[in-house]
Amino acid sequence: MSSNNSKIALAMIIKGTGDEPAQLSRLLATIASHVDSIYITLTGNKIDLKEAEKVCAEYKVNVSYIQPTITVTKETVNWIKNNLGHTPHIKIGDKIFVFDEARNYNFSQVPKEYKWILWLDCDDIFRKGENLRQIIQNTEQQNATAIYMEYYYQVQVDAKGEMAEVIVHHLRERMVLNDGSYKWKGIIHEVLTEEKSTYKVFTPDCDVVHLPVAEALVASTERNIKNLEVAIYKAGGKDNRYIYYLAKAFSDIRKSEYNVLSRNLMFKYLLGENKTDWEEERAQTWKYVAELYRRDGEYGSAINALMNGLVDNPTAPTLFIELAVTYALKEEWERALFWLNIGQTIPQKPSILANAPMDTTIKILEVKYNCYRNLHHMQELQEVTEQIRQLLPGHPLFNMIGNNDSPLLAVSRS
């Protein structure tokens, strides 16, 4: 497919059990013809890998095997309890999978004759692969060492199984030079880290769509919490990234007792001994703190959190929209529209942090509908009602439109 000096290898780790063989087949159908070779490391028990191995054989994959784990000890459990202040999800004897070790081993399987490594997960699909060769050519002309692509992490699909609506997306490094410039780091939520200074570029000409099964999303929450607890212990509580992810995982459980745990961890991330100085992520974390306060009806505290977020990142449109939501929940309609109008004038910048455009759209429509209805702005109310009908067909909002006893803002409280 390619010249000798620009060969591309696809590198992946997969457990290889359950739905993964079918997912792997779906993925490879979208990318196999656009790369020069495929290197997959299977991490499940060998006796359960026959179906995955069949898919690998069909696509002439170079297969390797590894199962890197850490065994949870009493010391680990006690450290989490004493330093994080909650009953750990991990139990003594649990085997915790080490993602960065598996991915680094996988990368090490790729021979140096392949100049570029592309990495994916089996529940992804790769789009516009026909552009990959031109992207490589353009990248090499710029002497870049890594390529970022859009990652559509959570989407709605239509009847044909194609992406219809983006729920969550962000940029992710997808291709790197196979020269040791990058290594994976992290027991969980592993990231490619620079071993030396590199030059990175972004391409809009290829992207990746994540299409997990719903059951996998639920199961991954408990797994992630355990992995994060171990990761925090291994780092001695000094790697704020794991604190942040554990706080978010607790938030996603959406139970009141976990709201408090999540908020405490977010404050540790923002204000603790090893507090982060990444302003963009600090602002996003303040937004999550505000959401947690709103769940408990503490709107004044939510507003204070969002104002702190604006100190860190005054050009983040979502912070203004979250202020609008909070003031609408306080039934201060004019103030809600004031903040909403500001937020809608600020463009959303591309970022490696997660962006949820559908969630933002719904919140904007909710605020407008409630404000216009309560301020008796009938023409604007009619216009936003029609917007809701056009943009969100079949959405639960419809059940509330026109019902004065059922305000739409119930969705935005969470």
CSV table of C-alpha atoms in Angstrom, one decimal:
chain,number,residue,atom,x,y,z
A,1,MET,CA,0.0,0.0,0.0
A,2,SER,CA,2.7,2.5,0.9
A,3,SER,CA,6.3,3.4,0.3
A,4,ASN,CA,8.9,1.7,2.4
A,5,ASN,CA,9.6,4.8,4.5
A,6,SER,CA,6.0,5.6,5.4
A,7,LYS,CA,4.5,2.2,6.3
A,8,ILE,CA,1.7,2.2,8.9
A,9,ALA,CA,1.0,-0.4,11.5
A,10,LEU,CA,-2.3,-0.6,13.4
A,11,ALA,CA,-1.6,-1.5,17.1
A,12,MET,CA,-4.4,-2.6,19.5
A,13,ILE,CA,-5.0,-4.4,22.8
A,14,ILE,CA,-8.3,-6.3,23.3
A,15,LYS,CA,-9.5,-8.7,25.9
A,16,GLY,CA,-11.0,-10.8,23.1
A,17,THR,CA,-14.0,-12.2,24.9
A,18,GLY,CA,-17.8,-11.5,25.0
A,19,ASP,CA,-18.9,-9.1,22.2
A,20,GLU,CA,-15.3,-8.1,21.3
A,21,PRO,CA,-14.7,-10.5,18.4
A,22,ALA,CA,-17.7,-9.1,16.6
A,23,GLN,CA,-16.7,-5.6,17.4
A,24,LEU,CA,-13.1,-6.3,16.2
A,25,SER,CA,-14.5,-7.6,12.9
A,26,ARG,CA,-16.6,-4.5,12.5
A,27,LEU,CA,-13.6,-2.2,13.2
A,28,LEU,CA,-11.1,-4.0,11.0
A,29,ALA,CA,-13.5,-3.8,8.1
A,30,THR,CA,-13.1,0.0,8.3
A,31,ILE,CA,-9.3,0.2,8.6
A,32,ALA,CA,-7.5,-3.0,7.6
A,33,SER,CA,-7.2,-2.0,3.9
A,34,HIS,CA,-5.7,1.3,4.8
A,35,VAL,CA,-2.7,0.1,6.9
A,36,ASP,CA,0.2,-2.1,6.0
A,37,SER,CA,0.1,-4.5,8.9
A,38,ILE,CA,-1.9,-5.1,12.1
A,39,TYR,CA,-0.5,-6.0,15.6
A,40,ILE,CA,-3.0,-7.1,18.2
A,41,THR,CA,-2.3,-8.1,21.8
A,42,LEU,CA,-5.0,-10.3,23.3
A,43,THR,CA,-5.3,-9.9,27.1
A,44,GLY,CA,-8.0,-12.4,28.0
A,45,ASN,CA,-7.7,-16.0,29.1
A,46,LYS,CA,-6.4,-18.0,26.2
A,47,ILE,CA,-9.2,-20.6,26.5
A,48,ASP,CA,-11.8,-17.9,25.8
A,49,LEU,CA,-10.0,-16.4,22.7
A,50,LYS,CA,-11.0,-18.7,19.9
A,51,GLU,CA,-13.4,-16.4,18.2
A,52,ALA,CA,-11.1,-13.4,18.5
A,53,GLU,CA,-8.3,-15.5,17.1
A,54,LYS,CA,-10.5,-16.4,14.1
A,55,VAL,CA,-11.1,-12.7,13.3
A,56,CYS,CA,-7.4,-12.1,13.6
A,57,ALA,CA,-6.6,-14.9,11.3
A,58,GLU,CA,-9.1,-13.6,8.7
A,59,TYR,CA,-7.3,-10.2,8.7
A,60,LYS,CA,-3.8,-11.7,8.8
A,61,VAL,CA,-3.1,-10.0,12.2
A,62,ASN,CA,0.2,-10.5,14.1
A,63,VAL,CA,-1.1,-11.7,17.4
A,64,SER,CA,0.6,-11.6,20.8
A,65,TYR,CA,-0.6,-12.3,24.4
A,66,ILE,CA,-0.1,-10.6,27.8
A,67,GLN,CA,-2.1,-10.3,31.1
A,68,PRO,CA,-0.4,-7.7,33.2
A,69,THR,CA,-2.1,-7.3,36.6
A,70,ILE,CA,-1.6,-5.9,40.1
A,71,THR,CA,-2.9,-7.8,43.1
A,72,VAL,CA,-4.7,-5.7,45.7
A,73,THR,CA,-3.2,-6.0,49.2
A,74,LYS,CA,-4.5,-5.0,52.7
A,75,GLU,CA,-2.1,-2.1,52.6
A,76,THR,CA,-3.7,-0.7,49.4
A,77,VAL,CA,-7.2,-1.0,50.8
A,78,ASN,CA,-6.3,0.7,54.1
A,79,TRP,CA,-4.4,3.5,52.3
A,80,ILE,CA,-7.4,4.3,50.2
A,81,LYS,CA,-9.7,4.4,53.2
A,82,ASN,CA,-7.3,6.6,55.2
A,83,ASN,CA,-6.3,9.0,52.5
A,84,LEU,CA,-9.4,9.4,50.3
A,85,GLY,CA,-12.0,9.0,53.1
A,86,HIS,CA,-14.3,6.4,51.6
A,87,THR,CA,-14.8,2.7,51.7
A,88,PRO,CA,-12.8,1.3,48.8
A,89,HIS,CA,-14.4,-0.5,46.0
A,90,ILE,CA,-11.3,-2.7,45.7
A,91,LYS,CA,-11.0,-5.8,47.8
A,92,ILE,CA,-7.9,-7.7,49.1
A,93,GLY,CA,-6.9,-10.2,46.4
A,94,ASP,CA,-8.5,-8.3,43.4
A,95,LYS,CA,-6.5,-8.6,40.2
A,96,ILE,CA,-6.3,-5.1,38.6
A,97,PHE,CA,-5.4,-5.0,34.9
A,98,VAL,CA,-2.5,-2.6,34.0
A,99,PHE,CA,-3.5,-0.9,30.8
A,100,ASP,CA,-0.3,1.0,30.1
A,101,GLU,CA,1.9,-2.1,30.5
A,102,ALA,CA,-0.3,-3.9,28.0
A,103,ARG,CA,-0.3,-1.0,25.5
A,104,ASN,CA,3.5,-0.5,25.7
A,105,TYR,CA,4.0,-4.2,25.2
A,106,ASN,CA,1.7,-4.0,22.1
A,107,PHE,CA,3.7,-1.1,20.7
A,108,SER,CA,6.9,-3.0,21.2
A,109,GLN,CA,5.6,-5.8,18.9
A,110,VAL,CA,5.7,-3.4,15.9
A,111,PRO,CA,8.9,-3.7,13.9
A,112,LYS,CA,10.9,-0.5,13.1
A,113,GLU,CA,10.2,-1.0,9.4
A,114,TYR,CA,6.8,0.6,10.1
A,115,LYS,CA,7.3,4.3,10.4
A,116,TRP,CA,3.9,5.1,11.9
A,117,ILE,CA,1.7,3.5,14.6
A,118,LEU,CA,-2.1,4.0,14.5
A,119,TRP,CA,-3.9,2.8,17.7
A,120,LEU,CA,-7.6,2.0,18.1
A,121,ASP,CA,-9.9,0.1,20.4
A,122,CYS,CA,-12.1,-2.8,19.2
A,123,ASP,CA,-15.4,-0.9,19.9
A,124,ASP,CA,-14.3,1.9,17.6
A,125,ILE,CA,-14.8,2.4,13.9
A,126,PHE,CA,-12.4,4.3,11.7
A,127,ARG,CA,-13.9,6.8,9.1
A,128,LYS,CA,-12.5,8.2,5.9
A,129,GLY,CA,-9.5,5.8,5.9
A,130,GLU,CA,-9.0,6.5,2.2
A,131,ASN,CA,-7.5,9.8,3.3
A,132,LEU,CA,-4.9,8.3,5.5
A,133,ARG,CA,-2.0,8.1,3.0
A,134,GLN,CA,-2.4,11.8,2.1
A,135,ILE,CA,-2.5,12.7,5.8
A,136,ILE,CA,0.8,10.9,6.3
A,137,GLN,CA,2.3,12.7,3.4
A,138,ASN,CA,1.2,16.1,4.6
A,139,THR,CA,2.3,15.3,8.2
A,140,GLU,CA,5.8,14.3,7.1
A,141,GLN,CA,6.2,17.5,5.0
A,142,GLN,CA,5.6,19.4,8.3
A,143,ASN,CA,8.1,17.1,10.2
A,144,ALA,CA,5.4,16.3,12.7
A,145,THR,CA,5.7,13.3,15.0
A,146,ALA,CA,2.1,12.8,16.1
A,147,ILE,CA,-1.4,13.2,14.5
A,148,TYR,CA,-4.5,14.2,16.5
A,149,MET,CA,-7.9,13.2,15.2
A,150,GLU,CA,-11.5,13.9,16.3
A,151,TYR,CA,-12.8,11.1,18.7
A,152,TYR,CA,-16.6,10.8,18.8
A,153,TYR,CA,-16.7,9.1,22.2
A,154,GLN,CA,-20.5,9.0,22.6
A,155,VAL,CA,-22.9,9.2,19.8
A,156,GLN,CA,-26.5,8.4,18.8
A,157,VAL,CA,-26.8,6.1,15.9
A,158,ASP,CA,-29.6,5.8,13.3
A,159,ALA,CA,-31.5,2.7,12.1
A,160,LYS,CA,-28.6,1.8,9.8
A,161,GLY,CA,-26.1,2.0,12.7
A,162,GLU,CA,-24.5,5.2,11.4
A,163,MET,CA,-23.7,8.2,13.5
A,164,ALA,CA,-26.6,10.6,13.7
A,165,GLU,CA,-25.8,12.8,16.6
A,166,VAL,CA,-22.7,13.6,18.6
A,167,ILE,CA,-23.1,13.5,22.4
A,168,VAL,CA,-19.5,13.7,23.6
A,169,HIS,CA,-16.4,14.3,21.5
A,170,HIS,CA,-12.8,15.5,21.9
A,171,LEU,CA,-9.4,15.4,20.2
A,172,ARG,CA,-7.1,12.4,20.7
A,173,GLU,CA,-3.6,11.5,19.5
A,174,ARG,CA,-4.1,8.6,17.0
A,175,MET,CA,-0.9,8.2,15.1
A,176,VAL,CA,2.7,8.5,16.4
A,177,LEU,CA,6.1,7.9,14.9
A,178,ASN,CA,7.4,4.5,15.7
A,179,ASP,CA,10.7,5.9,17.1
A,180,GLY,CA,10.2,5.7,20.9
A,181,SER,CA,9.0,9.3,21.2
A,182,TYR,CA,5.8,8.2,23.0
A,183,LYS,CA,5.1,5.8,25.8
A,184,TRP,CA,1.8,4.9,27.4
A,185,LYS,CA,1.3,5.9,31.0
A,186,GLY,CA,-1.5,5.0,33.4
A,187,ILE,CA,-3.0,1.9,35.0
A,188,ILE,CA,-6.3,3.2,33.7
A,189,HIS,CA,-7.3,6.0,31.4
A,190,GLU,CA,-3.8,5.6,30.0
A,191,VAL,CA,-2.4,8.4,27.8
A,192,LEU,CA,0.5,8.6,25.4
A,193,THR,CA,3.2,10.7,27.0
A,194,GLU,CA,6.2,12.3,25.3
A,195,GLU,CA,9.6,10.8,26.0
A,196,LYS,CA,11.1,13.8,24.2
A,197,SER,CA,9.9,17.0,22.7
A,198,THR,CA,7.6,16.4,19.7
A,199,TYR,CA,5.6,18.3,17.1
A,200,LYS,CA,1.9,17.4,16.8
A,201,VAL,CA,-0.7,18.2,14.1
A,202,PHE,CA,-4.5,17.8,13.8
A,203,THR,CA,-6.3,16.4,10.8
A,204,PRO,CA,-10.1,16.7,10.2
A,205,ASP,CA,-9.8,14.3,7.3
A,206,CYS,CA,-10.1,11.1,9.4
A,207,ASP,CA,-11.9,10.4,12.6
A,208,VAL,CA,-12.8,7.7,15.1
A,209,VAL,CA,-16.3,6.8,16.4
A,210,HIS,CA,-16.7,4.9,19.6
A,211,LEU,CA,-19.6,2.4,19.5
A,212,PRO,CA,-19.6,0.4,22.8
A,213,VAL,CA,-22.5,-1.9,23.8
A,214,ALA,CA,-24.6,-0.4,26.7
A,215,GLU,CA,-23.7,-3.3,29.1
A,216,ALA,CA,-20.0,-2.6,28.6
A,217,LEU,CA,-20.5,1.0,29.7
A,218,VAL,CA,-22.2,0.0,32.9
A,219,ALA,CA,-19.6,-2.7,33.7
A,220,SER,CA,-16.7,-0.4,32.9
A,221,THR,CA,-17.7,2.1,35.7
A,222,GLU,CA,-17.1,-0.4,38.5
A,223,ARG,CA,-13.9,-1.6,36.8
A,224,ASN,CA,-12.6,1.9,36.3
A,225,ILE,CA,-13.2,2.9,40.0
A,226,LYS,CA,-11.2,-0.1,41.2
A,227,ASN,CA,-8.4,0.7,38.7
A,228,LEU,CA,-8.4,4.3,39.7
A,229,GLU,CA,-8.2,3.5,43.4
A,230,VAL,CA,-5.1,1.4,42.8
A,231,ALA,CA,-3.6,4.0,40.5
A,232,ILE,CA,-4.0,6.7,43.1
A,233,TYR,CA,-2.4,4.4,45.7
A,234,LYS,CA,0.5,3.6,43.4
A,235,ALA,CA,1.1,7.3,42.8
A,236,GLY,CA,0.9,8.1,46.5
A,237,GLY,CA,-2.0,10.4,45.8
A,238,LYS,CA,0.3,12.8,43.9
A,239,ASP,CA,-1.0,12.2,40.4
A,240,ASN,CA,-4.0,14.6,40.2
A,241,ARG,CA,-5.2,13.0,36.9
A,242,TYR,CA,-6.4,9.9,38.8
A,243,ILE,CA,-8.1,12.0,41.4
A,244,TYR,CA,-10.0,13.8,38.7
A,245,TYR,CA,-11.1,10.6,37.0
A,246,LEU,CA,-12.2,9.0,40.2
A,247,ALA,CA,-14.2,12.1,41.1
A,248,LYS,CA,-15.9,11.9,37.7
A,249,ALA,CA,-16.6,8.2,38.0
A,250,PHE,CA,-18.3,8.8,41.3
A,251,SER,CA,-20.3,11.6,39.8
A,252,ASP,CA,-21.5,9.4,37.0
A,253,ILE,CA,-23.0,6.9,39.5
A,254,ARG,CA,-25.6,9.6,40.2
A,255,LYS,CA,-26.4,8.7,43.8
A,256,SER,CA,-26.5,11.3,46.6
A,257,GLU,CA,-23.8,9.6,48.7
A,258,TYR,CA,-21.5,9.5,45.7
A,259,ASN,CA,-22.1,13.2,44.9
A,260,VAL,CA,-20.4,14.2,48.2
A,261,LEU,CA,-17.5,11.8,47.5
A,262,SER,CA,-17.1,13.2,44.0
A,263,ARG,CA,-17.2,16.8,45.2
A,264,ASN,CA,-14.6,16.2,47.9
A,265,LEU,CA,-12.2,14.6,45.3
A,266,MET,CA,-12.8,17.5,42.9
A,267,PHE,CA,-11.8,20.0,45.6
A,268,LYS,CA,-8.7,17.9,46.3
A,269,TYR,CA,-7.9,18.1,42.6
A,270,LEU,CA,-8.5,21.9,42.5
A,271,LEU,CA,-7.2,23.0,45.8
A,272,GLY,CA,-5.1,20.2,47.4
A,273,GLU,CA,-1.4,19.9,48.0
A,274,ASN,CA,-0.8,18.7,44.4
A,275,LYS,CA,-3.5,20.9,42.8
A,276,THR,CA,-3.5,21.1,39.0
A,277,ASP,CA,-2.4,24.2,37.1
A,278,TRP,CA,-4.1,23.2,33.8
A,279,GLU,CA,-6.5,26.1,33.5
A,280,GLU,CA,-8.8,24.5,30.9
A,281,GLU,CA,-9.4,21.4,33.0
A,282,ARG,CA,-9.6,23.4,36.2
A,283,ALA,CA,-12.5,25.3,34.6
A,284,GLN,CA,-14.2,22.1,33.5
A,285,THR,CA,-13.8,20.6,37.0
A,286,TRP,CA,-15.5,23.7,38.5
A,287,LYS,CA,-18.4,23.1,36.1
A,288,TYR,CA,-18.7,19.5,37.4
A,289,VAL,CA,-18.6,20.8,41.0
A,290,ALA,CA,-21.5,23.2,40.1
A,291,GLU,CA,-23.5,20.3,38.7
A,292,LEU,CA,-23.0,18.4,41.9
A,293,TYR,CA,-24.2,21.3,44.0
A,294,ARG,CA,-27.2,21.7,41.7
A,295,ARG,CA,-28.2,18.1,42.3
A,296,ASP,CA,-28.6,19.0,46.0
A,297,GLY,CA,-30.4,22.3,45.2
A,298,GLU,CA,-27.4,24.4,46.4
A,299,TYR,CA,-27.7,27.0,43.7
A,300,GLY,CA,-25.6,29.7,45.4
A,301,SER,CA,-22.7,27.3,45.8
A,302,ALA,CA,-23.1,26.2,42.2
A,303,ILE,CA,-22.9,29.9,41.0
A,304,ASN,CA,-19.7,30.4,43.1
A,305,ALA,CA,-18.1,27.3,41.6
A,306,LEU,CA,-18.9,28.5,38.1
A,307,MET,CA,-17.4,32.0,38.9
A,308,ASN,CA,-14.2,30.2,40.0
A,309,GLY,CA,-14.3,28.4,36.7
A,310,LEU,CA,-14.4,31.7,34.8
A,311,VAL,CA,-11.4,32.9,36.7
A,312,ASP,CA,-9.4,29.9,35.3
A,313,ASN,CA,-10.9,30.0,31.8
A,314,PRO,CA,-13.0,33.2,31.0
A,315,THR,CA,-13.6,32.2,27.4
A,316,ALA,CA,-15.3,28.8,28.1
A,317,PRO,CA,-18.9,29.1,26.7
A,318,THR,CA,-20.2,26.2,28.7
A,319,LEU,CA,-19.5,28.0,32.0
A,320,PHE,CA,-21.8,30.9,30.9
A,321,ILE,CA,-24.5,28.4,29.8
A,322,GLU,CA,-24.2,26.6,33.2
A,323,LEU,CA,-24.7,29.9,34.9
A,324,ALA,CA,-27.8,30.5,32.8
A,325,VAL,CA,-29.1,27.0,33.8
A,326,THR,CA,-28.5,27.7,37.5
A,327,TYR,CA,-30.2,31.1,37.5
A,328,ALA,CA,-33.2,29.6,35.7
A,329,LEU,CA,-33.4,27.0,38.4
A,330,LYS,CA,-33.5,29.9,40.9
A,331,GLU,CA,-36.3,31.3,38.7
A,332,GLU,CA,-34.3,34.5,38.0
A,333,TRP,CA,-35.2,34.6,34.4
A,334,GLU,CA,-33.6,37.8,33.3
A,335,ARG,CA,-30.3,36.9,34.7
A,336,ALA,CA,-30.5,33.4,33.1
A,337,LEU,CA,-31.0,35.0,29.7
A,338,PHE,CA,-28.2,37.5,30.3
A,339,TRP,CA,-25.6,34.7,30.9
A,340,LEU,CA,-27.1,32.6,28.1
A,341,ASN,CA,-26.7,35.4,25.6
A,342,ILE,CA,-23.0,35.8,26.5
A,343,GLY,CA,-22.3,32.0,26.3
A,344,GLN,CA,-23.9,31.7,22.9
A,345,THR,CA,-21.6,34.4,21.4
A,346,ILE,CA,-18.4,32.5,22.4
A,347,PRO,CA,-17.2,29.8,20.0
A,348,GLN,CA,-16.3,26.4,21.4
A,349,LYS,CA,-12.6,25.7,20.8
A,350,PRO,CA,-11.3,22.3,19.8
A,351,SER,CA,-9.9,20.5,22.8
A,352,ILE,CA,-8.6,17.2,24.1
A,353,LEU,CA,-11.1,17.6,26.9
A,354,ALA,CA,-14.5,16.1,26.4
A,355,ASN,CA,-17.2,18.4,24.9
A,356,ALA,CA,-20.9,17.5,24.9
A,357,PRO,CA,-22.6,19.5,22.2
A,358,MET,CA,-26.0,17.7,22.5
A,359,ASP,CA,-26.1,18.3,26.2
A,360,THR,CA,-25.3,21.9,25.7
A,361,THR,CA,-28.0,22.3,23.0
A,362,ILE,CA,-30.6,20.8,25.3
A,363,LYS,CA,-29.7,23.1,28.1
A,364,ILE,CA,-29.9,26.1,25.9
A,365,LEU,CA,-33.3,25.2,24.7
A,366,GLU,CA,-34.5,24.4,28.2
A,367,VAL,CA,-33.4,27.8,29.5
A,368,LYS,CA,-34.9,29.7,26.6
A,369,TYR,CA,-38.2,27.8,26.9
A,370,ASN,CA,-38.6,28.4,30.6
A,371,CYS,CA,-37.4,32.0,30.5
A,372,TYR,CA,-39.6,33.0,27.6
A,373,ARG,CA,-42.6,31.3,29.1
A,374,ASN,CA,-42.2,32.9,32.5
A,375,LEU,CA,-41.4,36.3,31.1
A,376,HIS,CA,-44.4,36.0,28.7
A,377,HIS,CA,-42.2,36.6,25.6
A,378,MET,CA,-44.7,34.8,23.4
A,379,GLN,CA,-43.1,35.2,20.0
A,380,GLU,CA,-39.7,34.0,21.3
A,381,LEU,CA,-41.5,31.1,23.1
A,382,GLN,CA,-43.1,30.0,19.8
A,383,GLU,CA,-39.8,30.1,18.0
A,384,VAL,CA,-37.9,28.1,20.6
A,385,THR,CA,-40.8,25.6,20.8
A,386,GLU,CA,-40.4,25.0,17.1
A,387,GLN,CA,-36.6,24.7,17.4
A,388,ILE,CA,-37.2,21.9,20.0
A,389,ARG,CA,-39.6,20.1,17.7
A,390,GLN,CA,-37.1,20.3,14.8
A,391,LEU,CA,-33.9,19.5,16.6
A,392,LEU,CA,-35.0,17.0,19.2
A,393,PRO,CA,-37.8,14.8,17.6
A,394,GLY,CA,-39.0,12.2,20.1
A,395,HIS,CA,-37.1,13.8,23.0
A,396,PRO,CA,-38.9,13.6,26.5
A,397,LEU,CA,-39.0,17.4,26.4
A,398,PHE,CA,-42.0,17.1,24.1
A,399,ASN,CA,-44.0,15.6,27.0
A,400,MET,CA,-43.6,18.8,28.9
A,401,ILE,CA,-44.2,21.5,26.3
A,402,GLY,CA,-47.4,23.3,27.1
A,403,ASN,CA,-47.8,21.6,30.5
A,404,ASN,CA,-47.4,24.5,33.0
A,405,ASP,CA,-47.0,22.0,35.9
A,406,SER,CA,-44.0,20.3,34.3
A,407,PRO,CA,-41.1,22.7,33.8
A,408,LEU,CA,-38.4,21.5,31.4
A,409,LEU,CA,-35.5,22.3,33.7
A,410,ALA,CA,-35.8,19.0,35.5
A,411,VAL,CA,-33.3,17.6,33.0
A,412,SER,CA,-30.7,20.3,33.7
A,413,ARG,CA,-30.7,19.8,37.5
A,414,SER,CA,-28.4,16.8,36.8
